[in-house]
Structures are given as structure tokens and as C-alpha cells.
Coordinates of C-alpha atoms in Angstrom, one line a residue:
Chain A
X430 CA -48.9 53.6 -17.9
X431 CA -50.0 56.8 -19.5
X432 CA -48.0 58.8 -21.7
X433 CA -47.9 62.6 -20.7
X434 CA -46.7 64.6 -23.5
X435 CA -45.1 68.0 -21.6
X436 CA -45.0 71.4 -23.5
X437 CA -43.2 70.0 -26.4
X438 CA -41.9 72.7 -29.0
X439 CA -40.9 71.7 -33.2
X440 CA -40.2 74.0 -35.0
X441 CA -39.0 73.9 -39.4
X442 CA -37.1 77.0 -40.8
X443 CA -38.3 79.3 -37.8
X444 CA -42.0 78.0 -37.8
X445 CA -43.7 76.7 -35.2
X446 CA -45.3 73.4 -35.5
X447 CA -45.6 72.6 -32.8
X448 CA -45.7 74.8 -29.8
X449 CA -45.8 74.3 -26.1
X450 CA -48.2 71.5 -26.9
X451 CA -49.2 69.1 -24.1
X452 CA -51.2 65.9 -24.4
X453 CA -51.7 63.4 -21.9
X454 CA -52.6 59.8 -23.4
X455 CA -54.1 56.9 -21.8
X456 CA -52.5 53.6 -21.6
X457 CA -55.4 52.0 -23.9
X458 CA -57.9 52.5 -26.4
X459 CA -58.7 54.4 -29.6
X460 CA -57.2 58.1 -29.4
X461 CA -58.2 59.9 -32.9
X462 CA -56.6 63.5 -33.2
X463 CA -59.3 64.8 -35.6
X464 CA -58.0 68.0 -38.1
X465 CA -57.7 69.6 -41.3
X466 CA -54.2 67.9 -43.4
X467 CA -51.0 70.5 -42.6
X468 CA -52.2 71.7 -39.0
X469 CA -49.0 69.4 -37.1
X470 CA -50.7 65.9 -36.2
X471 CA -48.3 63.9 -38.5
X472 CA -45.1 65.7 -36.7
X473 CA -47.2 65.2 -33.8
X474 CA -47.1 61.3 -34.8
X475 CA -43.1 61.5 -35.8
X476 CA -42.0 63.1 -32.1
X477 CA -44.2 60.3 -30.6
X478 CA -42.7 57.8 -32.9
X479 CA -39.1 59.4 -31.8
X480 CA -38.6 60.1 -35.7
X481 CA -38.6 63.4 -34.4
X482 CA -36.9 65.4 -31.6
X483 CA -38.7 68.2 -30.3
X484 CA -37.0 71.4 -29.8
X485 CA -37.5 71.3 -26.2
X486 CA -40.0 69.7 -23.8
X487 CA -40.5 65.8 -22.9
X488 CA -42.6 62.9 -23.5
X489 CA -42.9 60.5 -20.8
X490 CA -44.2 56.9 -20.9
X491 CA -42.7 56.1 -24.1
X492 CA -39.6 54.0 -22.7
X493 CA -38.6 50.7 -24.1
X494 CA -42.3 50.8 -26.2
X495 CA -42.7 49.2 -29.7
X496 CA -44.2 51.5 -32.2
X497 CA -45.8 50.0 -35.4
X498 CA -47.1 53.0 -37.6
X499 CA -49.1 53.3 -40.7
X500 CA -47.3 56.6 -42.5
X501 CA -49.6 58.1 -45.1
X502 CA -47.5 57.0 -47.5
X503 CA -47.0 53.2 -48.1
X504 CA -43.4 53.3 -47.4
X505 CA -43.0 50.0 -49.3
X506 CA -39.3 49.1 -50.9
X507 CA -40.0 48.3 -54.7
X508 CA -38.0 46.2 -55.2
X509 CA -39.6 43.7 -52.4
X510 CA -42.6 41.9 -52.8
X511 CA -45.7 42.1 -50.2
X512 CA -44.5 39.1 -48.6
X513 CA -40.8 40.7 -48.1
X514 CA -42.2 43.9 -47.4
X515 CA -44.3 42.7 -44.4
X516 CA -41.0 40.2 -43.1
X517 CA -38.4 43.0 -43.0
X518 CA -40.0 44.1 -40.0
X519 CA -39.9 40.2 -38.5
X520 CA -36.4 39.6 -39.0
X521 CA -37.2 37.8 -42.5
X522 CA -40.0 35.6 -40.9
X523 CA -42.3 34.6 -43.9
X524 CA -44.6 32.8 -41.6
X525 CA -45.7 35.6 -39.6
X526 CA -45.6 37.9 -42.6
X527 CA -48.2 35.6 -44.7
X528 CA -49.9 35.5 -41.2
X529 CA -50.2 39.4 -41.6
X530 CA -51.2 39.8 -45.2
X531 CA -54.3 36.8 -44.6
X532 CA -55.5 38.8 -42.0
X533 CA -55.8 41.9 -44.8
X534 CA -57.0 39.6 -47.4
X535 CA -53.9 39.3 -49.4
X536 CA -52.1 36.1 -49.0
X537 CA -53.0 35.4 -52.7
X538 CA -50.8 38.6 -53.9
X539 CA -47.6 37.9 -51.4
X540 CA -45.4 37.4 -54.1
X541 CA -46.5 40.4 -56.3
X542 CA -44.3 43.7 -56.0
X543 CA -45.7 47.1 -55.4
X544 CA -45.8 48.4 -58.5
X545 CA -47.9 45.4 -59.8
X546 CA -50.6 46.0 -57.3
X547 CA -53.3 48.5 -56.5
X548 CA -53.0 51.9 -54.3
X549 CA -55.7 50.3 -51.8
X550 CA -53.8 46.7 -52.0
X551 CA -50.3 48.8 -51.3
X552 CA -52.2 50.7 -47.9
X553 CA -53.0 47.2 -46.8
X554 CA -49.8 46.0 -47.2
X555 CA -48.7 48.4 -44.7
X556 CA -51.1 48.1 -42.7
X557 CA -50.0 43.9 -42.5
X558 CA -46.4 45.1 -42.0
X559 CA -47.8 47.1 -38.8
X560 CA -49.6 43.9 -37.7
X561 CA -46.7 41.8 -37.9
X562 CA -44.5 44.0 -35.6
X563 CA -47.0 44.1 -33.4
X564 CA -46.2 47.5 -31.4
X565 CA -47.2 47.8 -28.1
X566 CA -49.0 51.2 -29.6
X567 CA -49.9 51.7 -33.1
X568 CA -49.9 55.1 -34.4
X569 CA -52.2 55.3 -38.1
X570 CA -52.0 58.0 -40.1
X571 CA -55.0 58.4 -42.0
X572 CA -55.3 54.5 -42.7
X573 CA -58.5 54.4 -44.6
X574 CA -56.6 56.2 -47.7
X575 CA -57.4 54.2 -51.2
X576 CA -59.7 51.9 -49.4
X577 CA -63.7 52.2 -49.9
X578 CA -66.0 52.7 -47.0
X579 CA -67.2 48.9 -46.5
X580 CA -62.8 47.3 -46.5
X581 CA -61.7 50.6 -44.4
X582 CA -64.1 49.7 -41.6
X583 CA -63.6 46.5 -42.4
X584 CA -59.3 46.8 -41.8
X585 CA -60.2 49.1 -38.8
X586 CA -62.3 46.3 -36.7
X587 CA -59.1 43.7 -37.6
X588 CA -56.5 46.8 -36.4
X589 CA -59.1 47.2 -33.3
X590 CA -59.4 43.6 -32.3
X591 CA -56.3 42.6 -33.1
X592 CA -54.7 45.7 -30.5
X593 CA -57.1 45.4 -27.5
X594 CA -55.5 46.5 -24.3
X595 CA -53.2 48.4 -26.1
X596 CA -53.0 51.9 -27.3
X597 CA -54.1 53.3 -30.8
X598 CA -54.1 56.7 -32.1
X599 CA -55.8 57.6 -35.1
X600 CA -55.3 60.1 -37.5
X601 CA -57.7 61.3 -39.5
X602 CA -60.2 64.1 -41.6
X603 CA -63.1 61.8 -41.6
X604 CA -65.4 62.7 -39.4
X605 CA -67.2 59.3 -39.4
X606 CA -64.1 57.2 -39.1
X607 CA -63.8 58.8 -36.1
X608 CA -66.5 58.6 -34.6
X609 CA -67.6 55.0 -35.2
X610 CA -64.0 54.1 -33.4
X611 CA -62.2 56.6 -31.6
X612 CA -62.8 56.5 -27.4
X613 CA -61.6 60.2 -27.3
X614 CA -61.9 62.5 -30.1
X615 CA -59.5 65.7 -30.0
X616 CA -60.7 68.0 -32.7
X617 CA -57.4 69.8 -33.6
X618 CA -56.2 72.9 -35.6
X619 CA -53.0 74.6 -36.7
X620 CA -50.4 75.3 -37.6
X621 CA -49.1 75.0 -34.0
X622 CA -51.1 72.6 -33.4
X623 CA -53.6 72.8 -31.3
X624 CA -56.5 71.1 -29.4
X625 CA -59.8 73.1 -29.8
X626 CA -62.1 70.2 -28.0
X627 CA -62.1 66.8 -27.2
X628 CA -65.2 64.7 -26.8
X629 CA -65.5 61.2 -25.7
Chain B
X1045 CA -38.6 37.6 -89.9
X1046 CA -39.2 37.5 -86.1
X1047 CA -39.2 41.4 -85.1
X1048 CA -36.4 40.7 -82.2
X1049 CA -34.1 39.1 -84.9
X1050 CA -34.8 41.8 -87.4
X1051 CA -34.1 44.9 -84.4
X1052 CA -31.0 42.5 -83.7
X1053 CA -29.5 42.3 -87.3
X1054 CA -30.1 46.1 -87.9
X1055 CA -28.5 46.8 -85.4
X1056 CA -25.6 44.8 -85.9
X1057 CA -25.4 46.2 -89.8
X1058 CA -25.6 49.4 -88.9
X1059 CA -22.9 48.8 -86.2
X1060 CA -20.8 47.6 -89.6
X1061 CA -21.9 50.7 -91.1
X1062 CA -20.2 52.8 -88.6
X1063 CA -17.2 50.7 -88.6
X1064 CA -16.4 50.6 -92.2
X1065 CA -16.8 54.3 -92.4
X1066 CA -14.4 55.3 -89.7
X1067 CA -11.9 52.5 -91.1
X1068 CA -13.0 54.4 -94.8
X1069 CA -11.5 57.5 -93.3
X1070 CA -8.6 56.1 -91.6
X1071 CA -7.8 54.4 -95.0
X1072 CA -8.1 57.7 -96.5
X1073 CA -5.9 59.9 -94.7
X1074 CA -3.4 57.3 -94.3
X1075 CA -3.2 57.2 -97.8
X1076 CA -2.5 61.3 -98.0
X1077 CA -0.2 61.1 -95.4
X1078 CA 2.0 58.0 -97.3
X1079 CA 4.2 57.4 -94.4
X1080 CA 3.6 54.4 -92.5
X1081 CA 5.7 55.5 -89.9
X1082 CA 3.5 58.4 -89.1
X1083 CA -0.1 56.5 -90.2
X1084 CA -0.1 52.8 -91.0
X1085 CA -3.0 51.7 -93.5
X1086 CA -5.5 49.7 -91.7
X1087 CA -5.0 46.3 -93.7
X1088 CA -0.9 46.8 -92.7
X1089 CA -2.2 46.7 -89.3
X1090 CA -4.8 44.1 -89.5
X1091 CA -2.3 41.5 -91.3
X1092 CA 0.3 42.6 -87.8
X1093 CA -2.7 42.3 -85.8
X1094 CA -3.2 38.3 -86.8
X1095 CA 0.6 37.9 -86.7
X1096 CA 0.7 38.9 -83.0
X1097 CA -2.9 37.3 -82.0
X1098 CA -1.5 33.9 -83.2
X1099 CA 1.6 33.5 -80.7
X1100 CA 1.9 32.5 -77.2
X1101 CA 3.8 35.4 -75.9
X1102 CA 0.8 37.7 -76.8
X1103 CA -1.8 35.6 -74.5
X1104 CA 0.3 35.7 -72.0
X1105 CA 1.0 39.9 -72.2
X1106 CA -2.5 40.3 -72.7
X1107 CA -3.6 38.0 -70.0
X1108 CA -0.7 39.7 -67.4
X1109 CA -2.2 43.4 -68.1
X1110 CA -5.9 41.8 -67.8
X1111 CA -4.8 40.7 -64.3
X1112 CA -3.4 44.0 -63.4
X1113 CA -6.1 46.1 -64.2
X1114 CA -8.5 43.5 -62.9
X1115 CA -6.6 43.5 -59.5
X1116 CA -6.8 47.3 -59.2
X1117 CA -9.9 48.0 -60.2
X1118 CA -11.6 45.4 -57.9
X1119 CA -9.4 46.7 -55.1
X1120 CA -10.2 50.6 -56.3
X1121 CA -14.0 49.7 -56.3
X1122 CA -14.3 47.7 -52.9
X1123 CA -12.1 50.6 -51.2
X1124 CA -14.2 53.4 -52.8
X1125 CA -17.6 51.6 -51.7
X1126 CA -16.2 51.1 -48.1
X1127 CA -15.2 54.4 -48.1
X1128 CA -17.9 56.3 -48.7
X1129 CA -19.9 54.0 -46.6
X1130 CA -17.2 54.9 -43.4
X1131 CA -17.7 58.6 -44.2
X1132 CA -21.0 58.2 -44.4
X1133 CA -21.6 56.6 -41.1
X1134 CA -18.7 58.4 -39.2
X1135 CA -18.4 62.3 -39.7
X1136 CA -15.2 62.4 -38.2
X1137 CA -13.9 59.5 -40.9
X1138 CA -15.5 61.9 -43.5
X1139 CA -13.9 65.3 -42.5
X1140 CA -10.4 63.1 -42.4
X1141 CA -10.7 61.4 -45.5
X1142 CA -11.8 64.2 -47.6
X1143 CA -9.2 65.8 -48.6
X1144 CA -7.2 63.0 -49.2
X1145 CA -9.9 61.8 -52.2
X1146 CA -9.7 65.1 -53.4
X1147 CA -6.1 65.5 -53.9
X1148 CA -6.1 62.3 -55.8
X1149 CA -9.3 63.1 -57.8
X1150 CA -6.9 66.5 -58.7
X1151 CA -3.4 64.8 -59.2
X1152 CA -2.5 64.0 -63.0
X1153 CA -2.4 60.2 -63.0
X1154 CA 1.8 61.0 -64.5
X1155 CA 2.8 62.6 -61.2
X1156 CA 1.6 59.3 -59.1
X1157 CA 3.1 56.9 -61.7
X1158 CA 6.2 59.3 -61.3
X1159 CA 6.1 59.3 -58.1
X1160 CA 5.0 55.6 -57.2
X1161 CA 8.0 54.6 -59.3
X1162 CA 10.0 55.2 -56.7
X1163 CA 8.1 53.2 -54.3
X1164 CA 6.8 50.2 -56.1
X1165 CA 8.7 47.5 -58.3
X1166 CA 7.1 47.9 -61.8
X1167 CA 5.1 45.1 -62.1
X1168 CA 2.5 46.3 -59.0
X1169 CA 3.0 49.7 -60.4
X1170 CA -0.1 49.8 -63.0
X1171 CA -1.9 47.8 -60.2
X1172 CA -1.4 50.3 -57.8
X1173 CA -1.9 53.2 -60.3
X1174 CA -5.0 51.2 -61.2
X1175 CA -6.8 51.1 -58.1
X1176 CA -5.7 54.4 -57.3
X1177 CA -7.9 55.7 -60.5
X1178 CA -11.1 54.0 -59.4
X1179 CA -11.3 54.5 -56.2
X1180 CA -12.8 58.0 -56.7
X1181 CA -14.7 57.3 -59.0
X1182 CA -16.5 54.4 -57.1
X1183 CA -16.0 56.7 -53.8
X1184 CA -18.0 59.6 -55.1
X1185 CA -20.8 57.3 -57.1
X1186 CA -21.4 55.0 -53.6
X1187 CA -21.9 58.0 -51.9
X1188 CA -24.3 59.7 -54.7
X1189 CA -26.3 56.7 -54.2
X1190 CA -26.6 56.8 -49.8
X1191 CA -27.3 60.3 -50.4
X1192 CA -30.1 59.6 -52.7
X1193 CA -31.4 56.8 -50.8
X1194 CA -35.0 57.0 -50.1
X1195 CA -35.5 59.3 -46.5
X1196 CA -39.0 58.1 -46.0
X1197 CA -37.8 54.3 -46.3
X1198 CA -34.7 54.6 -43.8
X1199 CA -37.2 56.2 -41.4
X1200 CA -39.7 53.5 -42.1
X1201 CA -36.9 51.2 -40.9
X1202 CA -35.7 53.3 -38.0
X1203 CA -39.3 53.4 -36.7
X1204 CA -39.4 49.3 -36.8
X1205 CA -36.1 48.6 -35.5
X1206 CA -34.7 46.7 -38.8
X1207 CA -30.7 46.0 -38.1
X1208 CA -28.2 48.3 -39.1
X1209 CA -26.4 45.1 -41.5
X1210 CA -30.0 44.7 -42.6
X1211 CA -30.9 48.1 -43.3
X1212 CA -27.6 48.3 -45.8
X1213 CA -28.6 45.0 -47.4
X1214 CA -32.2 45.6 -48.4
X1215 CA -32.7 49.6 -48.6
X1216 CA -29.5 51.0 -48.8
X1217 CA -27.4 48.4 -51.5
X1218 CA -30.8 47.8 -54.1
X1219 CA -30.6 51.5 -54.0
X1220 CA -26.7 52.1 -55.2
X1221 CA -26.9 49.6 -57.5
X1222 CA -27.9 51.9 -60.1
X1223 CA -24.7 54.3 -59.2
X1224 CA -22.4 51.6 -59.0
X1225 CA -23.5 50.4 -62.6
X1226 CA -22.0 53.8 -63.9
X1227 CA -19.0 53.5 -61.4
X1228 CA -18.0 50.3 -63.3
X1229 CA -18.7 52.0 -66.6
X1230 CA -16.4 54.8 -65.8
X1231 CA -14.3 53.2 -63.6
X1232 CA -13.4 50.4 -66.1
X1233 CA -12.1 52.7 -68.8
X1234 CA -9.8 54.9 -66.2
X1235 CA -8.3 51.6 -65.1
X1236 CA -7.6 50.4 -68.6
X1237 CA -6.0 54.2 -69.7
X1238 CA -4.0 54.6 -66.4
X1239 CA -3.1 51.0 -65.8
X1240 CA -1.3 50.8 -69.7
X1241 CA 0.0 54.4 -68.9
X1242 CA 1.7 53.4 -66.0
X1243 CA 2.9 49.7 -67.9
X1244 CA 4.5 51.8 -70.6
X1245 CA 6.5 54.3 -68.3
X1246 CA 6.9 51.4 -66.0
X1247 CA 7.9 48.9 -68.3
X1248 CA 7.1 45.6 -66.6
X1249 CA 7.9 41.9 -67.9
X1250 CA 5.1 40.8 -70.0
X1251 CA 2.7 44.1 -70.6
X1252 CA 0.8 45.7 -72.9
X1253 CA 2.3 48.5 -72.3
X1254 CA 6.0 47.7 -72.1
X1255 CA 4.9 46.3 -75.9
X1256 CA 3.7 49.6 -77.1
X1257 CA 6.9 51.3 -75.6
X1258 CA 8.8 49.1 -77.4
X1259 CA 6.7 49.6 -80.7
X1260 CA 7.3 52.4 -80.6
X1261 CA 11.2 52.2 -79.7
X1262 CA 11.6 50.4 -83.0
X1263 CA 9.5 52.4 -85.4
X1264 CA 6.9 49.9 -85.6
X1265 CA 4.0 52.0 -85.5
X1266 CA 1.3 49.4 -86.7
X1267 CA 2.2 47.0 -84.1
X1268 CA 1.3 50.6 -82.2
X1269 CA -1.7 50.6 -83.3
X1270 CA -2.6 46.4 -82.9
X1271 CA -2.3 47.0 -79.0
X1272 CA -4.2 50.0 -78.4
X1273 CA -6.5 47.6 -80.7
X1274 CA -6.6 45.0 -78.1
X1275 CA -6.6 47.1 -75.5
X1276 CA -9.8 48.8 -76.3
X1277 CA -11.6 45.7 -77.2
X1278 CA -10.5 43.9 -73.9
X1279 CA -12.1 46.9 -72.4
X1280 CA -14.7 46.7 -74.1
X1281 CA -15.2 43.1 -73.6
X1282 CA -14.6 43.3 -69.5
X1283 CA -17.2 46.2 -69.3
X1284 CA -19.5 44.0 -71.0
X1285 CA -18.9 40.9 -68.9
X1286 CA -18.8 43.1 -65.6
X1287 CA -22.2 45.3 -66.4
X1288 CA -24.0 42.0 -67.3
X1289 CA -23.1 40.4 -63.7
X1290 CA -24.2 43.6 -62.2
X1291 CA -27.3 44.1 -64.3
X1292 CA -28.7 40.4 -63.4
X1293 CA -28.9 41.2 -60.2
X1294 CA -30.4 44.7 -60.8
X1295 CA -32.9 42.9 -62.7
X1296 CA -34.6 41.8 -59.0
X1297 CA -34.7 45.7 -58.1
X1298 CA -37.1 47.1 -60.6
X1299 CA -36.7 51.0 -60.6
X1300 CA -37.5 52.6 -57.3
X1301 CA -40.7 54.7 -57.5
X1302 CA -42.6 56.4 -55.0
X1303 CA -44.9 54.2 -53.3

């Protein structure tokens, strides 16, 4: 089922973020919204997410779906190592957590906390605790952050593979992350967002 | 010498320091003033002080008063925490309850004692007076603390569907541990001065403060000052005990940064 995103309006302190904006999505593949950083595509990310309500307008195919999201910020609790980190979002379930981090290369550093570990090793992190959910879409938000070129395309093939059939959507400035995964490309600008052109 | 045990015994000399000084000046003025009714000299009171330690009757005074405070601020801290936690969930329970915190953040502790007299037999008085001190105090902390509680975090769990129960065990309690730290600081100290006020207008069997009424009844003004002695270093001590229990457990939660 697709999701059809229907003239939906956000607005903060009388500015328009978002504004009338429609998208429809398909029920599968790699979706990257392509953009400069502050044009909307994170709100974009939080309405779909439902960590926002737009103004007005609706967003259809979204019912009873499991997001798992990669903010741009880790989002990690400090006082949590990896391991925990990853299992809060699997009722406490070490197993599949440690499942999670070996896929992004970290089962050695489970039981370190965030502040003992590296910028790139806190992104994977999140990126393990998105695995683990399992979502039926994932939603990244500029995932490759902290990571150099050879691990971020190495994390996107594991994200890929390890979601096929399912949807992803990608956020992102880098031109060539986009490219070498996105299905559909929409090239975006804003603020209110908008979609200048979308290439597949 | 080791440098820990060097810090260690510099600090403890230069805690000595300090004491002798301010006992220096007490010994001082009592000396000018020449009345021991007025200002007992400090080696009057610490020859009352090891009179009184040594009996029965006064471990059994001090221990009563230990249990009353202990009893109302436990119940003043678990009814603040809940509280605040109630108002903070239900907007309705906040806009109710509101006012009533306020009033009794305003109301001189004197007018409840007064008032609670009438109410409650003496010896719950300094419990009730107690708890009704703390609760505030750990009412307004709890709350600081949800308040401050990382947005990005709660969202984070909101997006993955953690459990409400959960959610206040792992994000929201490591969180307000650091304001319920100085709750139990502040809170501890208004028990102890409230609790004894209410004792001494009160007058229960077996109190600290029914002994310092009576002190003072009879003239004795360094027995006077050998309970509000014991009564600050019982404070003292019960902080001490309390903030360590708290702080082992902090210890898991290393400060919260942004990550």
C-alpha cells in the first residue's frame, strides 16, 4: 500500500514549513529527499513519523505501521550502554540487541557507554537500535554522518538488504549517497518545502 | 604519603581548624557575657553533653524524634515525587493541586503546628508537620527534573513505542535523580527544623523537643544547647547516610550529555 501524503500544512511561530505539500510514496524501495539542511525534510520526516501533527491535511497509508528512524542526532540515553541502548527498543531483549550491534560491527563495544565511544561508533549504534525494531519503514536522516565513505556505504548495503520489500527514505545532502542507492531521487528546496524534480 | 591520604587528612585538619575557631569565639563571648543562663561556656556544655549521651532515656528520645522525622520525610518525599508525576501526566490533577502546594509552600510552618494541634494527638504532630515541610520541596524538585528531561530522548521513545512504566524507569527517573539529590538535601534540614518545632510546642512523650522545652522551663540553658547539638549532628549524620544511598545509584547514570 502506498502512502499518499495530501496537502499537508506545519507551520512554527507563523512560518510555514511546510505548506500544502503533497507526496505520494511507494510501498517499497529507496526514497531519498535530496536538499540543502533547514529547507523542512526533517519535519517532513517527524509528520511522517507522527512526532508531528500537521496543521491541517492527511497522510494516508501510515495505519498500524512500525517506524524505526535514524534522527541526526544519536538520541542515545548516557547513562545506557550500546547494548541497553539498542534493547530499550526490544523490550530489554539482549539477544536481538547484540544481534543488531554485530551486524554494525560492534558487538565488541556493547558494554561501553556513549560517552566512552566515538561520534561514528555512537551513529552506528543508532543505526543497530533501528535494526532491532525492525520497522516496517525506516526513515534515515542523514545516516552517513561521522562515518567515512568506505563504512557509510558499507552500513547502507546492511540497512538495504536487511529492509528489502520494505520502504526506506533517505535523507540526505550528498549527492552520491543518493545516487548509488536511492530508486527515486526528489531534489527538494525550502523553506516550505518543496519538490523542484524527481529523477529515478 | 599517598596523595589521597594527604588530601583526606587536610581536609579533616582544616575541618578542626574551623571548628576550634568558631568554639574560640563562642568561648569568647561567653566569657564577656558571664551569665550562663544567657551563654553557657562550651566546656559547661560539653561536660552536660556526655552526662546526657551516657543514659538510656536519651537513646530512646533521640531515637523517638529520629523516627518521626524519618516517617515524615519519607512520606513528604514519596507524596511530593507522585505528585508532581500526577500533575505532570494529568493537566486537570495539576490545575487542582496547584494551589493547594502553594498555600502550603506560603503558610508559616507555626500556623499548621497551631492549627494541626487541634487535629492530631502530639506524638503524630511533628510527623505530620514533617511531611507536610517536604513535600514541596520534593514536589517542586521532581517536577524541575520531568521538565528538564531530555525532549529529543522522550521522542526517541515515542517514535519506538517503549512503555509508558518503561519510559519513567529508564529516561525519565536517571534523569531526576540529580534533582532529587538536592530535594533530600533540602528536604532533610526542613524536616529536622519543623519536625523539633512542632515536638517543642507539641510536647510529646519522649522528644527532643519536649527536652529543650523543658530545658528551657528550668533554666538549664546548656542542656539547651546539648540538643540542638544532637539535633544538628543527627542531621547531619542522616543527610550523609541518605545522599550516599542515593549517590550509589547515581553513580550508574554518569552526567547526561548531549549525544
Amino acid at each position: 500500500m502506498t502512502i499518499e501524503i495530501n496537502k499537508i500544512n506545519v507551520s512554527f511561530e507563523g512560518k510555514y514549513i511546510l505548506r500544502d505539500f503533497s507526496l505520494t510514496l511507494p510501498e517499497s524501495g529507496v526514497v531519498c529527499i535530496f536538499g540543502p539542511s533547514g529547507c523542512g525534510k526533517t519535519v517532513l520526516f517527524k509528520c511522517l513519523s507522527g512526532l508531528i501533527k500537521p496543521n491541517s491535511g492527511e497522510i494516508n497509508g501510515l495505519k498500524n505501521k512500525r517506524m524505526s528512524m535514524v534522527f541526526q542526532e544519536n538520541r542515545l540515553l548516557p547513562w545506557f550502554d550500546a547494548a541497553e541502548n539498542v534493547a530499550l527498543v526490544v523490550n530489554d531483549n539482549r539477544e536481538q540487541a547484540m544481534a543488531a550491534l554485530a551486524k554494525m560491527e560492534l558487538a565488541s563495544e556493547a558494554d561501553k557507554l556513549p560517552a566512552e565511544m566515538s561520534g561514528g561508533m555512537l551513529h552506528r549504534v543508532a543505526i543497530a537500535r533501528a535494526l532491532a525494531y525492525n520497522g516496517d519503514i525506516l526513515l534515515l536522516d542523514e545516516p552517513t554522518t561521522g562515518l567515512d565513505a568506505e563504512l557509510a556505504i558499507k552500513v547502507m548495503e546492511i540497512l538495504i538488504k536487511s529492509w528489502q520489500g520494505r520502504l526506506i527514505l533517505l535523507i540526505t545532502h550528498e549527492l552520491a549517497l543518493a545516487q548509488k542507492f536511492a530508486d527515486i531521487i526528489y531534489t527538494v528546496e525550502g523553506p516550505p518545502l518543496q519538490i523542484k524534480e524527481k529523477s529515478e | 604519603m599517598n596523595p589521597q591520604i594527604k588530601e583526606k587528612a587536610l581536609s579533616v585538619l582544616k575541618g578542626l581548624v574551623v571548628l576550634f575557631f568558631w568554639l574560640a569565639v563562642w568561648a569568647v563571648i561567653a566569657h564577656a557575657v558571664n551569665k550562663e543562663l544567657i551563654l553557657p561556656v562550651p566546656l559547661e556544655v560539653a561536660k552536660r553533653f556526655f552526662v546526657i549521651i551516657f543514659t538510656l532515656e536519651f537513646w530512646q528520645i533521640a531515637f523517638a524524634s529520629l523516627l518521626r522525622i524519618i516517617i515524615g520525610f519519607v512520606g513528604g518525599m514519596l507524596a511530593g515525587i507522585l505528585l508532581a508525576v500526577l500533575m505532570n501526566s494529568n493537566k486537570f490533577a495539576a490545575a487542582l493541586l496547584a494551589p493547594l502546594i502553594k498555600v502550603v509552600r506560603a503558610t508559616p510552618v507555626v500556623s499548621f503546628i497551631i492549627l494541626a494541634l487541634v487535629w492530631i494527638v502530639s506524638n503524630s504532630l511533628p510527623v505530620f508537620i514533617s511531611f507536610l515541610m517536604v513535600l514541596p520541596v520534593a514536589w517542586a524538585n521532581t517536577l524541575s527534573g520531568i521538565e528538564n528531561t531530555d525532549r529529543q530522548l522522550l521522542e526517541m521513545a515515542s517514535l519506538y513505542k517503549v512503555k509508558k512504566l518503561r519510559i519513567w524507569r529508564k529516561i525519565y527517573f536517571p534523569s531526576i535523580q540529580p534533582y532529587l539529590l538536592a530535594a533530600v538535601s533540602s528536604g532533610l534540614g526542613l524536616a529536622w527544623k519543623s519536625g523539633i518545632t512542632a515536638e517543642v510546642i507539641a510536647a510529646p512523650r519522649m522528644a527532643i523537643g519536649s527536652e529543650l522545652q523543658a530545658a528551657k522551663v528550668y533554666l538549664e540553658s546548656a542542656d539547651t544547647f546539648v540538643w540542638t547539638i544532637v539535633v544538628v549532628i543527627m542531621s547531619i549524620i542522616l543527610e550523609k547516610i541518605i545522599t550516599a544511598l542515593i549517590s550509589r545509584r547515581q553513580a550508574k547514570y554518569p552526567a547526561e550529555e548531549k549525544l
